[in-house]
Amino acid sequence: MHRIGVLALDGVMPFELGIAARVFGAARDLEGNALYSVTTCSLDGLPVRTDADYRLAVGYDASVLAGMDTVVVPPSRDLGPIRTEGRLPDALRTALAAVRPGTRMVAICTGTYVLAAAGLLDGRPATTHWREADRLRRTFTRVRVDPDVLFVDDGDVLTSAGVAAGIDLCLHIVRRDHGSAIANDVARACVVPPWRDGGQAQYIRRPVPAPTAGGTAPTRAWILERLGEPVTLADMAAHAKVSVRTFTRRFRDEVGASPGRWLVQQRIERARYLLETTDWPVDTVAARAGLGTGASLRQHLRTAIGVSPHAYRRTFRAARPSPEALPRGAGHDGVAGEVGPVRSRGPVEEVHVP
């Protein structure tokens, strides 16, 4: 079982503190066995102050982190010299130094400051809450801060934006560890979407666009019903009964990505589901997902997650119902719905897909 340690610092935000236990605690294999154990600790094992009107008692001190496979650092409103000077207090530095090399490190929201101050983000991409991005960049000049994404996966170090983006990141980790089918089971158990469209840019205050007669959601649902068919930007605009220019503008406003980029991501997610749940040849999976040929699927999958279709299938093959039994256009969780692009190892390439 994969062991996850959550480090609660004084000033911790209770919602974000509970994300790891809630998401990873809901992950089960096909026999119903837990896939993760989650242990929450403080630096000294004593209750920690929260940013609310109560304290939280924990059962362990930070020495337990030395035995963990993944360490999660939730955000705190009392980071002190970590945020203002880029310096770790001695007790925290000692605790992090005891973490075994190779342990996966995860930061939610301003927890990114802790990893940055520990030198774990030097020369690497990272994100945090959009309000903190400029300060993080100024304080830690060697960190490549990306304020426009919900999370960044850089292999053994992962960071997320604020609040619900921590859920997105933890679901991504479950998906990375065990495949999309189990991650989607977790999302259903937690009653949250398995993916969210766009990035932080859509949550930053900006002039409110003029009201429009209709959004693009009906057209997105229409597209998801025919991912394996040719769909052009002109087709999308025609379905929405607006010009291509108007449709593109509305789509970006609502989704945070271009129609082409969004469509490619939906097709990649459909292909991942088919690789997990069928024995179809790669060319067949590519055609059913709307990615054309096996060569195109290989290119897109390597760009999105860094592996080949065969490697992905070997890792995440699961005994699931055949997709022939799914409603046409159903997403990778078997339910018609939409998922969206977020940054993991790198951006999804926006290319024309017939």
Coordinates of C-alpha atoms in Angstrom, one line a residue:
M1 CA 0.0 0.0 0.0
H2 CA 1.2 3.5 -0.9
R3 CA 1.9 5.5 2.2
I4 CA 1.0 9.2 2.2
G5 CA 2.0 11.7 4.9
V6 CA 0.3 15.0 5.3
L7 CA 2.2 17.7 7.2
A8 CA 0.0 20.2 9.0
L9 CA 1.7 23.5 9.9
D10 CA 0.4 26.2 12.2
G11 CA -2.2 28.3 10.3
V12 CA -3.2 25.4 8.2
M13 CA -6.4 25.7 6.1
P14 CA -8.7 22.9 7.2
F15 CA -10.4 22.3 3.8
E16 CA -7.1 21.9 2.0
L17 CA -5.7 19.8 4.9
G18 CA -8.5 17.3 4.5
I19 CA -8.2 16.9 0.7
A20 CA -5.5 14.2 0.7
A21 CA -7.4 12.0 3.3
R22 CA -10.7 12.4 1.4
V23 CA -9.4 11.7 -2.1
F24 CA -6.8 9.1 -1.5
G25 CA -8.9 7.5 1.2
A26 CA -11.6 6.9 -1.4
A27 CA -9.3 5.0 -3.8
R28 CA -10.0 1.3 -4.0
D29 CA -9.0 -1.5 -6.3
L30 CA -11.5 -3.8 -8.1
E31 CA -11.8 -6.0 -4.9
G32 CA -12.5 -2.9 -2.7
N33 CA -9.1 -2.8 -1.1
A34 CA -7.6 0.5 -0.1
L35 CA -4.8 1.7 -2.3
Y36 CA -3.4 4.3 0.0
S37 CA -2.9 4.9 3.7
V38 CA -2.9 8.6 4.8
T39 CA -1.2 9.8 8.0
T40 CA -1.5 13.4 9.2
C41 CA 1.2 14.8 11.4
S42 CA 2.4 18.1 12.8
L43 CA 6.0 19.1 13.4
D44 CA 5.9 18.2 17.1
G45 CA 2.8 15.9 17.3
L46 CA 0.9 18.6 19.2
P47 CA -2.4 20.2 18.0
V48 CA -2.0 22.8 15.3
R49 CA -3.7 26.1 14.9
T50 CA -5.9 26.5 11.8
D51 CA -6.9 29.7 10.1
A52 CA -10.4 29.1 11.5
D53 CA -11.5 29.4 15.1
Y54 CA -10.3 26.0 16.2
R55 CA -7.2 23.8 16.6
L56 CA -6.8 20.3 15.2
A57 CA -5.3 17.3 17.1
V58 CA -3.0 15.0 15.1
G59 CA -1.7 11.6 16.2
Y60 CA 1.9 11.9 15.0
D61 CA 4.9 14.1 14.8
A62 CA 7.0 14.8 11.6
S63 CA 9.3 11.8 12.2
V64 CA 6.7 9.7 10.4
L65 CA 7.5 11.4 7.2
A66 CA 10.7 9.5 6.9
G67 CA 8.7 6.3 6.1
M68 CA 6.3 7.8 3.6
D69 CA 6.1 7.3 -0.2
T70 CA 4.4 10.6 -0.8
V71 CA 4.5 13.8 1.4
V72 CA 1.7 16.4 1.0
V73 CA 2.1 20.0 2.3
P74 CA -1.2 21.8 2.5
P75 CA -1.4 25.6 2.6
S76 CA -1.0 27.8 5.7
R77 CA -1.8 31.4 6.4
D78 CA 1.1 31.6 8.9
L79 CA 4.2 30.8 6.8
G80 CA 6.2 33.6 8.3
P81 CA 9.8 33.7 7.1
I82 CA 9.1 31.0 4.5
R83 CA 6.9 33.4 2.6
T84 CA 8.6 36.7 3.4
E85 CA 12.3 35.7 3.3
G86 CA 12.3 32.3 1.5
R87 CA 13.7 30.7 4.7
L88 CA 12.6 27.5 6.4
P89 CA 12.4 27.5 10.3
D90 CA 14.8 25.0 11.8
A91 CA 12.2 22.5 12.9
L92 CA 10.6 22.3 9.5
R93 CA 14.0 22.1 7.7
T94 CA 14.9 19.2 9.9
A95 CA 11.6 17.4 9.2
L96 CA 12.0 17.8 5.5
A97 CA 15.6 16.7 5.5
A98 CA 14.5 13.4 7.1
V99 CA 12.3 12.6 4.1
R100 CA 13.8 9.8 2.0
P101 CA 15.3 10.7 -1.4
G102 CA 12.9 9.8 -4.1
T103 CA 9.8 10.4 -2.0
R104 CA 7.1 12.1 -4.1
M105 CA 6.6 15.7 -2.8
V106 CA 3.2 17.4 -3.3
A107 CA 2.2 21.0 -2.4
I108 CA -1.3 22.4 -2.4
C109 CA -1.7 26.2 -2.9
T110 CA 0.8 28.1 -0.7
G111 CA 2.3 24.8 0.4
T112 CA 4.5 25.5 -2.7
Y113 CA 6.4 28.1 -0.7
V114 CA 7.6 25.3 1.6
L115 CA 8.9 23.1 -1.2
A116 CA 10.5 26.2 -2.8
A117 CA 12.2 27.2 0.4
A118 CA 13.6 23.7 0.7
G119 CA 15.2 24.0 -2.7
L120 CA 13.0 21.3 -4.2
L121 CA 11.7 23.6 -7.0
D122 CA 15.0 25.1 -8.2
G123 CA 14.9 25.1 -12.0
R124 CA 11.6 23.4 -12.1
P125 CA 8.0 24.4 -13.1
A126 CA 5.5 25.0 -10.3
T127 CA 2.3 26.8 -9.6
T128 CA 0.4 28.2 -6.6
H129 CA -2.7 30.4 -6.0
W130 CA -2.8 33.1 -8.6
R131 CA -2.7 35.8 -5.9
E132 CA 0.6 34.5 -4.7
A133 CA 2.3 33.8 -8.0
D134 CA 4.1 37.1 -8.3
R135 CA 5.4 37.0 -4.8
L136 CA 6.5 33.4 -5.2
R137 CA 8.4 34.3 -8.4
R138 CA 10.1 37.3 -6.7
T139 CA 11.1 35.3 -3.6
F140 CA 12.3 32.2 -5.4
T141 CA 13.8 33.4 -8.7
R142 CA 15.0 29.9 -9.7
V143 CA 11.4 28.5 -9.7
R144 CA 9.6 28.6 -13.1
V145 CA 6.2 29.8 -11.8
D146 CA 3.2 29.2 -14.0
P147 CA 0.2 31.1 -12.6
D148 CA -2.2 30.0 -15.3
V149 CA -2.7 26.3 -14.6
L150 CA -4.5 24.3 -12.0
F151 CA -1.6 22.1 -11.2
V152 CA 1.9 21.1 -12.4
D153 CA 3.2 17.6 -12.4
D154 CA 7.0 17.5 -12.7
G155 CA 7.5 13.9 -11.9
D156 CA 8.5 13.5 -8.3
V157 CA 7.4 17.1 -7.4
L158 CA 3.8 18.3 -7.9
T159 CA 2.2 21.6 -7.1
S160 CA -1.3 23.0 -7.3
A161 CA -3.2 26.2 -7.3
G162 CA -5.7 27.1 -4.5
V163 CA -8.5 25.2 -2.8
A164 CA -10.3 22.9 -5.3
A165 CA -7.2 22.7 -7.5
G166 CA -5.8 20.5 -4.7
I167 CA -8.6 18.1 -5.4
D168 CA -7.7 18.2 -9.1
L169 CA -4.1 17.4 -8.3
C170 CA -4.9 14.5 -6.0
L171 CA -7.2 13.0 -8.5
H172 CA -4.4 13.4 -11.1
I173 CA -2.1 11.5 -8.8
V174 CA -4.6 8.6 -8.4
R175 CA -5.0 8.6 -12.2
R176 CA -1.2 8.6 -12.7
D177 CA -0.8 5.7 -10.2
H178 CA -3.8 3.6 -11.0
G179 CA -5.4 4.8 -14.3
S180 CA -8.5 6.8 -15.2
A181 CA -11.1 4.2 -14.3
I182 CA -10.1 4.2 -10.6
A183 CA -9.6 7.9 -10.5
N184 CA -13.1 8.4 -11.9
D185 CA -14.5 6.1 -9.3
V186 CA -12.8 8.3 -6.7
A187 CA -14.3 11.4 -8.3
R188 CA -17.8 9.9 -8.2
A189 CA -17.4 9.0 -4.6
C190 CA -16.3 12.5 -3.8
V191 CA -19.0 14.0 -6.1
V192 CA -16.5 16.1 -8.0
P193 CA -15.6 16.2 -11.7
P194 CA -12.7 14.0 -12.8
W195 CA -11.3 16.9 -14.7
R196 CA -11.9 20.6 -14.9
D197 CA -11.7 22.7 -18.0
G198 CA -9.1 25.4 -18.4
G199 CA -6.8 26.9 -15.8
Q200 CA -6.6 29.6 -13.1
A201 CA -7.0 32.3 -15.6
Q202 CA -10.7 31.8 -15.6
Y203 CA -10.9 32.5 -11.9
I204 CA -8.9 35.7 -11.9
R205 CA -11.0 38.9 -11.6
R206 CA -11.4 40.6 -15.0
P207 CA -13.9 42.7 -16.8
V208 CA -17.1 40.7 -17.1
P209 CA -17.9 40.0 -20.7
A210 CA -21.2 41.2 -22.1
P211 CA -24.1 38.7 -21.7
T212 CA -24.6 36.4 -24.6
A213 CA -27.7 34.7 -25.8
G214 CA -26.3 31.3 -25.1
G215 CA -23.1 29.5 -24.0
T216 CA -21.1 26.8 -25.6
A217 CA -22.0 24.0 -23.2
P218 CA -24.7 22.4 -25.5
T219 CA -22.2 22.3 -28.3
R220 CA -19.5 20.8 -26.1
A221 CA -22.0 18.0 -25.2
W222 CA -22.8 17.6 -28.9
I223 CA -19.1 17.2 -29.6
L224 CA -18.6 14.6 -26.9
E225 CA -21.3 12.5 -28.6
R226 CA -19.2 12.2 -31.7
L227 CA -15.6 12.2 -30.7
G228 CA -14.8 9.6 -33.3
E229 CA -16.2 11.6 -36.1
P230 CA -14.7 14.6 -38.0
V231 CA -15.7 17.8 -36.3
T232 CA -14.3 21.1 -37.5
L233 CA -14.4 24.6 -35.9
A234 CA -17.0 25.5 -38.5
D235 CA -19.2 22.6 -37.5
M236 CA -19.0 23.7 -33.9
A237 CA -19.9 27.3 -34.7
A238 CA -22.8 26.1 -36.9
H239 CA -24.2 23.9 -34.2
A240 CA -24.0 26.9 -31.8
K241 CA -25.6 29.1 -34.5
V242 CA -23.0 31.8 -34.3
S243 CA -20.0 32.8 -36.4
V244 CA -16.7 31.1 -36.0
R245 CA -15.2 34.2 -34.4
T246 CA -18.0 34.6 -31.9
F247 CA -17.9 30.9 -31.0
T248 CA -14.2 30.9 -30.5
R249 CA -14.4 33.9 -28.2
R250 CA -17.2 32.5 -26.1
F251 CA -15.5 29.1 -25.9
R252 CA -12.3 30.6 -24.5
D253 CA -14.3 32.7 -22.0
E254 CA -16.1 29.7 -20.7
V255 CA -13.5 26.9 -20.9
G256 CA -10.2 28.7 -20.7
A257 CA -8.8 27.0 -23.8
S258 CA -9.3 27.1 -27.5
P259 CA -11.9 24.7 -29.1
G260 CA -9.1 22.8 -30.9
R261 CA -7.0 22.3 -27.7
W262 CA -10.1 21.2 -25.8
L263 CA -11.2 18.7 -28.5
V264 CA -7.7 17.1 -28.6
Q265 CA -7.8 16.6 -24.8
Q266 CA -11.2 15.0 -24.9
R267 CA -10.0 12.6 -27.6
I268 CA -6.8 11.8 -25.6
E269 CA -8.9 11.0 -22.5
R270 CA -11.3 8.8 -24.6
A271 CA -8.2 6.9 -26.0
R272 CA -6.8 6.4 -22.5
Y273 CA -10.1 4.9 -21.4
L274 CA -10.2 2.6 -24.4
L275 CA -6.6 1.5 -23.8
E276 CA -7.5 0.6 -20.3
T277 CA -10.7 -1.3 -21.0
T278 CA -10.3 -3.0 -24.4
D279 CA -7.9 -5.2 -26.3
W280 CA -8.5 -3.2 -29.5
P281 CA -5.4 -2.6 -31.6
V282 CA -3.9 0.9 -31.2
D283 CA -5.1 1.9 -34.7
T284 CA -8.7 1.0 -33.7
V285 CA -8.4 2.9 -30.4
A286 CA -7.1 5.9 -32.3
A287 CA -10.0 5.8 -34.8
R288 CA -12.7 5.3 -32.2
A289 CA -11.2 8.3 -30.2
G290 CA -11.1 10.5 -33.2
L291 CA -7.3 10.7 -33.3
G292 CA -7.0 9.2 -36.8
T293 CA -4.1 6.8 -36.8
G294 CA -2.0 4.9 -34.3
A295 CA 0.9 7.1 -35.1
S296 CA -1.2 10.2 -34.3
L297 CA -2.3 8.6 -31.0
R298 CA 1.3 7.7 -30.1
Q299 CA 2.4 11.3 -30.7
H300 CA -0.5 12.8 -28.7
L301 CA -0.1 10.4 -25.8
R302 CA 3.6 11.0 -25.5
T303 CA 3.0 14.7 -25.5
A304 CA 0.3 14.5 -22.9
I305 CA 1.7 12.0 -20.4
G306 CA 5.1 10.9 -21.8
V307 CA 4.4 7.2 -22.5
S308 CA 3.4 5.1 -25.5
P309 CA 0.0 3.5 -25.9
H310 CA 1.4 0.0 -25.3
A311 CA 3.2 1.2 -22.1
Y312 CA 0.0 2.9 -20.9
R313 CA -2.1 -0.2 -21.5
R314 CA 0.4 -2.5 -19.7
T315 CA 0.4 -0.2 -16.7
F316 CA -3.3 0.5 -16.4
R317 CA -5.1 -2.5 -17.9
A318 CA -8.1 -3.2 -15.8
A319 CA -11.1 -5.6 -16.0
R320 CA -13.9 -3.3 -17.0
P321 CA -17.0 -3.5 -19.1
S322 CA -16.4 -3.3 -22.9
P323 CA -17.0 0.2 -24.2
E324 CA -19.4 -1.3 -26.7
A325 CA -21.8 -1.4 -23.8
L326 CA -21.4 2.3 -23.1
P327 CA -23.7 5.0 -24.4
R328 CA -22.3 6.6 -27.6
G329 CA -20.0 9.5 -26.7
A330 CA -19.7 8.4 -23.1
G331 CA -16.6 9.7 -21.4
H332 CA -13.9 7.5 -19.9
D333 CA -16.0 7.0 -16.7
G334 CA -18.8 5.6 -18.8
V335 CA -21.0 8.7 -18.3
A336 CA -21.4 11.4 -20.9
G337 CA -19.6 14.4 -19.5
E338 CA -16.7 16.7 -20.2
V339 CA -13.2 16.9 -19.0
G340 CA -10.6 19.5 -19.7
P341 CA -7.0 20.2 -20.2
V342 CA -4.7 20.9 -17.3
R343 CA -0.9 20.9 -17.3
S344 CA 0.8 17.8 -16.2
R345 CA 4.2 17.0 -17.8
G346 CA 3.6 19.5 -20.6
P347 CA 0.9 21.2 -22.7
V348 CA -1.3 19.3 -25.0
E349 CA -0.3 20.1 -28.6
E350 CA -3.0 22.0 -30.4
V351 CA -3.0 20.5 -33.9
H352 CA -5.7 19.9 -36.5
V353 CA -7.4 16.6 -35.9
P354 CA -9.9 15.6 -38.6

